[in-house]
PDB file of C-alpha atoms in Angstrom:
ATOM      1  CA  UNK A  19       3.538  12.137 -16.284  1.00 71.00           C
ATOM      2  CA  UNK A  20       5.251  15.439 -15.543  1.00 93.00           C
ATOM      3  CA  UNK A  21       8.530  16.613 -16.997  1.00 97.00           C
ATOM      4  CA  UNK A  22      10.664  19.701 -17.260  1.00 97.00           C
ATOM      5  CA  UNK A  23      12.097  21.109 -20.483  1.00 98.00           C
ATOM      6  CA  UNK A  24      15.583  22.572 -20.172  1.00 98.00           C
ATOM      7  CA  UNK A  25      18.607  23.398 -22.324  1.00 98.00           C
ATOM      8  CA  UNK A  26      21.162  20.608 -22.659  1.00 98.00           C
ATOM      9  CA  UNK A  27      24.809  20.899 -21.671  1.00 97.00           C
ATOM     10  CA  UNK A  28      27.662  18.738 -22.928  1.00 96.00           C
ATOM     11  CA  UNK A  29      27.471  16.892 -19.593  1.00 97.00           C
ATOM     12  CA  UNK A  30      24.147  15.435 -20.744  1.00 98.00           C
ATOM     13  CA  UNK A  31      25.631  13.846 -23.865  1.00 98.00           C
ATOM     14  CA  UNK A  32      26.068  10.332 -22.401  1.00 98.00           C
ATOM     15  CA  UNK A  33      22.455  10.191 -21.247  1.00 98.00           C
ATOM     16  CA  UNK A  34      21.198  11.621 -24.544  1.00 98.00           C
ATOM     17  CA  UNK A  35      23.206   8.966 -26.382  1.00 98.00           C
ATOM     18  CA  UNK A  36      21.462   6.294 -24.264  1.00 98.00           C
ATOM     19  CA  UNK A  37      18.120   7.596 -25.607  1.00 98.00           C
ATOM     20  CA  UNK A  38      19.388   7.692 -29.204  1.00 98.00           C
ATOM     21  CA  UNK A  39      21.343   4.404 -29.405  1.00 98.00           C
ATOM     22  CA  UNK A  40      18.309   2.068 -29.665  1.00 98.00           C
ATOM     23  CA  UNK A  41      17.076   4.069 -32.662  1.00 97.00           C
ATOM     24  CA  UNK A  42      20.379   3.289 -34.386  1.00 98.00           C
ATOM     25  CA  UNK A  43      20.603  -0.390 -33.484  1.00 98.00           C
ATOM     26  CA  UNK A  44      16.945  -1.424 -33.532  1.00 97.00           C
ATOM     27  CA  UNK A  45      15.090   0.811 -36.011  1.00 96.00           C
ATOM     28  CA  UNK A  46      15.192   2.348 -39.463  1.00 95.00           C
ATOM     29  CA  UNK A  47      14.122   5.736 -38.092  1.00 95.00           C
ATOM     30  CA  UNK A  48      17.672   7.062 -38.272  1.00 96.00           C
ATOM     31  CA  UNK A  49      19.953   6.172 -41.148  1.00 97.00           C
ATOM     32  CA  UNK A  50      22.964   5.975 -38.866  1.00 97.00           C
ATOM     33  CA  UNK A  51      24.432   2.455 -38.742  1.00 97.00           C
ATOM     34  CA  UNK A  52      26.893   2.581 -35.817  1.00 98.00           C
ATOM     35  CA  UNK A  53      26.362   3.974 -32.335  1.00 98.00           C
ATOM     36  CA  UNK A  54      28.883   6.812 -31.977  1.00 98.00           C
ATOM     37  CA  UNK A  55      31.439   6.706 -29.205  1.00 98.00           C
ATOM     38  CA  UNK A  56      30.667   8.822 -26.161  1.00 98.00           C
ATOM     39  CA  UNK A  57      33.428  11.247 -27.120  1.00 98.00           C
ATOM     40  CA  UNK A  58      32.216  11.567 -30.717  1.00 98.00           C
ATOM     41  CA  UNK A  59      28.674  12.168 -29.533  1.00 98.00           C
ATOM     42  CA  UNK A  60      29.848  14.761 -27.016  1.00 98.00           C
ATOM     43  CA  UNK A  61      31.545  16.617 -29.885  1.00 98.00           C
ATOM     44  CA  UNK A  62      28.248  16.533 -31.815  1.00 98.00           C
ATOM     45  CA  UNK A  63      26.403  18.100 -28.896  1.00 98.00           C
ATOM     46  CA  UNK A  64      29.117  20.746 -28.490  1.00 98.00           C
ATOM     47  CA  UNK A  65      28.975  21.525 -32.197  1.00 97.00           C
ATOM     48  CA  UNK A  66      25.194  22.017 -32.162  1.00 98.00           C
ATOM     49  CA  UNK A  67      25.351  24.242 -29.071  1.00 98.00           C
ATOM     50  CA  UNK A  68      27.758  26.627 -30.801  1.00 97.00           C
ATOM     51  CA  UNK A  69      24.839  27.967 -32.876  1.00 97.00           C
ATOM     52  CA  UNK A  70      21.587  26.143 -32.126  1.00 98.00           C
ATOM     53  CA  UNK A  71      19.401  25.064 -29.200  1.00 98.00           C
ATOM     54  CA  UNK A  72      19.475  21.538 -27.828  1.00 98.00           C
ATOM     55  CA  UNK A  73      16.703  20.764 -25.326  1.00 98.00           C
ATOM     56  CA  UNK A  74      15.953  17.869 -22.991  1.00 98.00           C
ATOM     57  CA  UNK A  75      12.768  16.702 -21.311  1.00 98.00           C
ATOM     58  CA  UNK A  76      13.608  15.530 -17.792  1.00 97.00           C
ATOM     59  CA  UNK A  77      11.428  13.435 -15.511  1.00 96.00           C
ATOM     60  CA  UNK A  78      12.607  12.569 -11.993  1.00 95.00           C
ATOM     61  CA  UNK A  79      16.179  13.543 -12.918  1.00 96.00           C
ATOM     62  CA  UNK A  80      16.273  11.342 -16.035  1.00 96.00           C
ATOM     63  CA  UNK A  81      16.268  12.546 -19.638  1.00 98.00           C
ATOM     64  CA  UNK A  82      13.210  11.052 -21.343  1.00 97.00           C
ATOM     65  CA  UNK A  83      13.542  12.889 -24.637  1.00 97.00           C
ATOM     66  CA  UNK A  84      15.512  15.497 -26.493  1.00 98.00           C
ATOM     67  CA  UNK A  85      15.263  17.744 -29.519  1.00 98.00           C
ATOM     68  CA  UNK A  86      17.730  19.962 -31.294  1.00 98.00           C
ATOM     69  CA  UNK A  87      18.137  22.146 -34.337  1.00 98.00           C
ATOM     70  CA  UNK A  88      21.065  22.324 -36.711  1.00 97.00           C
ATOM     71  CA  UNK A  89      22.024  24.041 -39.913  1.00 95.00           C
ATOM     72  CA  UNK A  90      20.051  22.557 -42.810  1.00 94.00           C
ATOM     73  CA  UNK A  91      22.435  23.660 -45.583  1.00 92.00           C
ATOM     74  CA  UNK A  92      25.971  25.029 -45.660  1.00 92.00           C
ATOM     75  CA  UNK A  93      25.836  28.135 -47.875  1.00 94.00           C
ATOM     76  CA  UNK A  94      25.476  31.608 -46.307  1.00 93.00           C
ATOM     77  CA  UNK A  95      22.060  32.207 -47.894  1.00 93.00           C
ATOM     78  CA  UNK A  96      20.718  29.310 -45.767  1.00 94.00           C
ATOM     79  CA  UNK A  97      21.454  31.061 -42.429  1.00 94.00           C
ATOM     80  CA  UNK A  98      17.701  31.334 -41.759  1.00 93.00           C
ATOM     81  CA  UNK A  99      16.911  27.658 -42.494  1.00 95.00           C
ATOM     82  CA  UNK A 100      17.237  25.019 -39.748  1.00 97.00           C
ATOM     83  CA  UNK A 101      16.534  21.291 -39.469  1.00 97.00           C
ATOM     84  CA  UNK A 102      15.041  19.714 -36.345  1.00 97.00           C
ATOM     85  CA  UNK A 103      15.264  16.267 -34.790  1.00 97.00           C
ATOM     86  CA  UNK A 104      13.460  14.792 -31.792  1.00 97.00           C
ATOM     87  CA  UNK A 105      13.831  11.458 -29.977  1.00 97.00           C
ATOM     88  CA  UNK A 106      12.081  10.058 -26.911  1.00 96.00           C
ATOM     89  CA  UNK A 107      13.261   7.339 -24.585  1.00 96.00           C
ATOM     90  CA  UNK A 108      11.613   4.017 -25.342  1.00 92.00           C
ATOM     91  CA  UNK A 109       8.379   3.767 -23.379  1.00 87.00           C
ATOM     92  CA  UNK A 110       7.961   7.554 -23.214  1.00 88.00           C
ATOM     93  CA  UNK A 111       6.226   8.215 -26.523  1.00 82.00           C
ATOM     94  CA  UNK A 112       2.608   9.404 -26.803  1.00 82.00           C
ATOM     95  CA  UNK A 113       2.948  11.404 -23.578  1.00 88.00           C
ATOM     96  CA  UNK A 114       3.395  14.865 -25.048  1.00 95.00           C
ATOM     97  CA  UNK A 115       7.190  14.881 -24.736  1.00 96.00           C
ATOM     98  CA  UNK A 116       7.881  15.375 -28.447  1.00 96.00           C
ATOM     99  CA  UNK A 117       5.219  18.064 -28.823  1.00 97.00           C
ATOM    100  CA  UNK A 118       6.516  20.005 -25.812  1.00 97.00           C
ATOM    101  CA  UNK A 119      10.138  19.764 -26.947  1.00 98.00           C
ATOM    102  CA  UNK A 120       9.329  20.838 -30.500  1.00 97.00           C
ATOM    103  CA  UNK A 121       7.057  23.676 -29.376  1.00 97.00           C
ATOM    104  CA  UNK A 122       9.789  25.111 -27.150  1.00 98.00           C
ATOM    105  CA  UNK A 123      12.456  24.579 -29.799  1.00 98.00           C
ATOM    106  CA  UNK A 124      10.421  26.330 -32.492  1.00 97.00           C
ATOM    107  CA  UNK A 125       9.793  29.313 -30.238  1.00 97.00           C
ATOM    108  CA  UNK A 126      13.523  29.596 -29.456  1.00 98.00           C
ATOM    109  CA  UNK A 127      14.374  29.382 -33.166  1.00 97.00           C
ATOM    110  CA  UNK A 128      12.092  32.362 -33.751  1.00 95.00           C
ATOM    111  CA  UNK A 129      14.292  34.317 -31.295  1.00 96.00           C
ATOM    112  CA  UNK A 130      17.227  33.404 -33.537  1.00 96.00           C
ATOM    113  CA  UNK A 131      15.410  34.806 -36.593  1.00 95.00           C
ATOM    114  CA  UNK A 132      15.049  31.410 -38.268  1.00 95.00           C
ATOM    115  CA  UNK A 133      12.548  31.728 -41.130  1.00 94.00           C
ATOM    116  CA  UNK A 134      11.968  28.131 -42.265  1.00 94.00           C
ATOM    117  CA  UNK A 135      12.292  24.925 -40.264  1.00 97.00           C
ATOM    118  CA  UNK A 136      12.557  21.534 -41.905  1.00 97.00           C
ATOM    119  CA  UNK A 137      12.409  17.909 -40.814  1.00 97.00           C
ATOM    120  CA  UNK A 138      13.589  14.866 -42.766  1.00 97.00           C
ATOM    121  CA  UNK A 139      11.745  11.732 -41.679  1.00 97.00           C
ATOM    122  CA  UNK A 140      12.405   8.093 -42.540  1.00 96.00           C
ATOM    123  CA  UNK A 141       9.119   7.089 -44.145  1.00 95.00           C
ATOM    124  CA  UNK A 142       6.727   5.666 -43.488  1.00 94.00           C
ATOM    125  CA  UNK A 143       6.695   6.787 -39.869  1.00 94.00           C
ATOM    126  CA  UNK A 144       3.092   7.678 -38.917  1.00 95.00           C
ATOM    127  CA  UNK A 145       3.893   8.787 -35.318  1.00 94.00           C
ATOM    128  CA  UNK A 146       6.592  11.222 -36.454  1.00 95.00           C
ATOM    129  CA  UNK A 147       4.458  12.490 -39.319  1.00 96.00           C
ATOM    130  CA  UNK A 148       1.582  13.117 -36.876  1.00 95.00           C
ATOM    131  CA  UNK A 149       3.860  14.975 -34.439  1.00 95.00           C
ATOM    132  CA  UNK A 150       5.157  17.248 -37.163  1.00 96.00           C
ATOM    133  CA  UNK A 151       1.651  17.973 -38.467  1.00 96.00           C
ATOM    134  CA  UNK A 152       0.481  18.705 -34.925  1.00 96.00           C
ATOM    135  CA  UNK A 153       3.039  21.513 -34.530  1.00 96.00           C
ATOM    136  CA  UNK A 154       2.339  22.947 -37.980  1.00 95.00           C
ATOM    137  CA  UNK A 155       4.694  21.244 -40.439  1.00 97.00           C
ATOM    138  CA  UNK A 156       3.443  20.464 -43.944  1.00 96.00           C
ATOM    139  CA  UNK A 157       4.809  17.930 -46.392  1.00 96.00           C
ATOM    140  CA  UNK A 158       7.195  19.503 -48.877  1.00 96.00           C
ATOM    141  CA  UNK A 159       8.592  16.439 -50.613  1.00 96.00           C
ATOM    142  CA  UNK A 160       9.030  12.689 -50.690  1.00 97.00           C
ATOM    143  CA  UNK A 161      12.320  11.173 -51.804  1.00 97.00           C
ATOM    144  CA  UNK A 162      11.877   7.479 -52.628  1.00 97.00           C
ATOM    145  CA  UNK A 163      14.424   4.855 -51.625  1.00 97.00           C
ATOM    146  CA  UNK A 164      17.034   7.270 -50.328  1.00 96.00           C
ATOM    147  CA  UNK A 165      18.303   5.162 -47.435  1.00 96.00           C
ATOM    148  CA  UNK A 166      19.117   1.471 -47.034  1.00 97.00           C
ATOM    149  CA  UNK A 167      19.164   0.028 -43.535  1.00 97.00           C
ATOM    150  CA  UNK A 168      18.400  -3.346 -41.934  1.00 95.00           C
ATOM    151  CA  UNK A 169      17.934  -4.934 -45.354  1.00 95.00           C
ATOM    152  CA  UNK A 170      15.359  -2.512 -46.693  1.00 94.00           C
ATOM    153  CA  UNK A 171      15.129   0.670 -48.724  1.00 96.00           C
ATOM    154  CA  UNK A 172      13.475   3.610 -46.984  1.00 96.00           C
ATOM    155  CA  UNK A 173      11.975   6.797 -48.314  1.00 97.00           C
ATOM    156  CA  UNK A 174      12.562  10.181 -46.735  1.00 97.00           C
ATOM    157  CA  UNK A 175       9.676  12.533 -46.188  1.00 97.00           C
ATOM    158  CA  UNK A 176      10.502  16.242 -45.985  1.00 97.00           C
ATOM    159  CA  UNK A 177       8.233  18.463 -43.936  1.00 97.00           C
ATOM    160  CA  UNK A 178       8.606  22.224 -43.544  1.00 97.00           C
ATOM    161  CA  UNK A 179       7.341  24.867 -41.156  1.00 95.00           C
ATOM    162  CA  UNK A 180       7.478  28.421 -42.474  1.00 87.00           C
ATOM    163  CA  UNK A 181       7.982  30.578 -39.398  1.00 86.00           C
ATOM    164  CA  UNK A 182       7.315  33.993 -40.946  1.00 77.00           C
ATOM    165  CA  UNK A 183       6.273  35.572 -44.208  1.00 72.00           C
ATOM    166  CA  UNK A 184       9.471  36.076 -46.174  1.00 69.00           C
ATOM    167  CA  UNK A 185       8.807  39.251 -48.130  1.00 72.00           C
ATOM    168  CA  UNK A 186      11.353  41.525 -46.458  1.00 81.00           C
ATOM    169  CA  UNK A 187      15.030  40.811 -45.870  1.00 88.00           C
ATOM    170  CA  UNK A 188      15.439  38.856 -42.619  1.00 90.00           C
ATOM    171  CA  UNK A 189      17.051  40.114 -39.449  1.00 93.00           C
ATOM    172  CA  UNK A 190      20.503  38.570 -38.897  1.00 95.00           C
ATOM    173  CA  UNK A 191      20.712  35.023 -37.551  1.00 95.00           C
ATOM    174  CA  UNK A 192      21.393  35.048 -33.807  1.00 97.00           C
ATOM    175  CA  UNK A 193      23.565  32.141 -32.558  1.00 98.00           C
ATOM    176  CA  UNK A 194      22.000  30.322 -29.610  1.00 98.00           C
ATOM    177  CA  UNK A 195      24.675  31.436 -27.099  1.00 97.00           C
ATOM    178  CA  UNK A 196      23.771  35.056 -27.958  1.00 98.00           C
ATOM    179  CA  UNK A 197      20.036  34.676 -27.284  1.00 97.00           C
ATOM    180  CA  UNK A 198      18.589  36.028 -24.056  1.00 97.00           C
ATOM    181  CA  UNK A 199      18.874  33.060 -21.689  1.00 97.00           C
ATOM    182  CA  UNK A 200      16.133  34.337 -19.367  1.00 98.00           C
ATOM    183  CA  UNK A 201      13.739  34.302 -22.329  1.00 98.00           C
ATOM    184  CA  UNK A 202      14.935  30.812 -23.332  1.00 98.00           C
ATOM    185  CA  UNK A 203      14.377  29.500 -19.807  1.00 98.00           C
ATOM    186  CA  UNK A 204      10.928  31.102 -19.744  1.00 98.00           C
ATOM    187  CA  UNK A 205      10.049  29.291 -22.968  1.00 98.00           C
ATOM    188  CA  UNK A 206      11.277  26.014 -21.462  1.00 98.00           C
ATOM    189  CA  UNK A 207       9.108  26.559 -18.358  1.00 98.00           C
ATOM    190  CA  UNK A 208       6.113  27.377 -20.563  1.00 98.00           C
ATOM    191  CA  UNK A 209       6.264  23.938 -22.219  1.00 97.00           C
ATOM    192  CA  UNK A 210       7.169  21.919 -19.131  1.00 97.00           C
ATOM    193  CA  UNK A 211       4.275  19.715 -18.032  1.00 90.00           C
TER     194      UNK A 211
END
């Protein structure tokens, strides 16, 4: 399997939604109940791209996975704290797609001066836990019975990745549109397989 990592545009939102929708309807891995409309999902993608990277893995012209970052908390002091999510098209897991997407995403977040990255995982979810450990995340908390979906209570596992030592004041957060796009594209090429 070979694939290319690239930044997403809003024109990819319908195809990204086709990857995400089965997770909503058929699993407890996202706590979302209803598949968003195409327009609502497009607005989500646009909103993320205003400040954070959104990446796709593409094989033979088809998106087989995606990952994005978003603000983890609303207050100003959280500017250097981001949350990540990754999803792969059904049948495309265990092929390095998630690892490549996350590796590129983490490197881009470093360009933005992000200091701590977090993930909130519906637990148990051994494949997701293994992916996060593989790229350096460590468990930071377990919240029992925080979500109810498909007739069952689910825990959420929090995993964090400290990006830098946080002794000195951080450099200002750099919104994704203000990052050097040549560097971003180089990072994407680096993790393309």
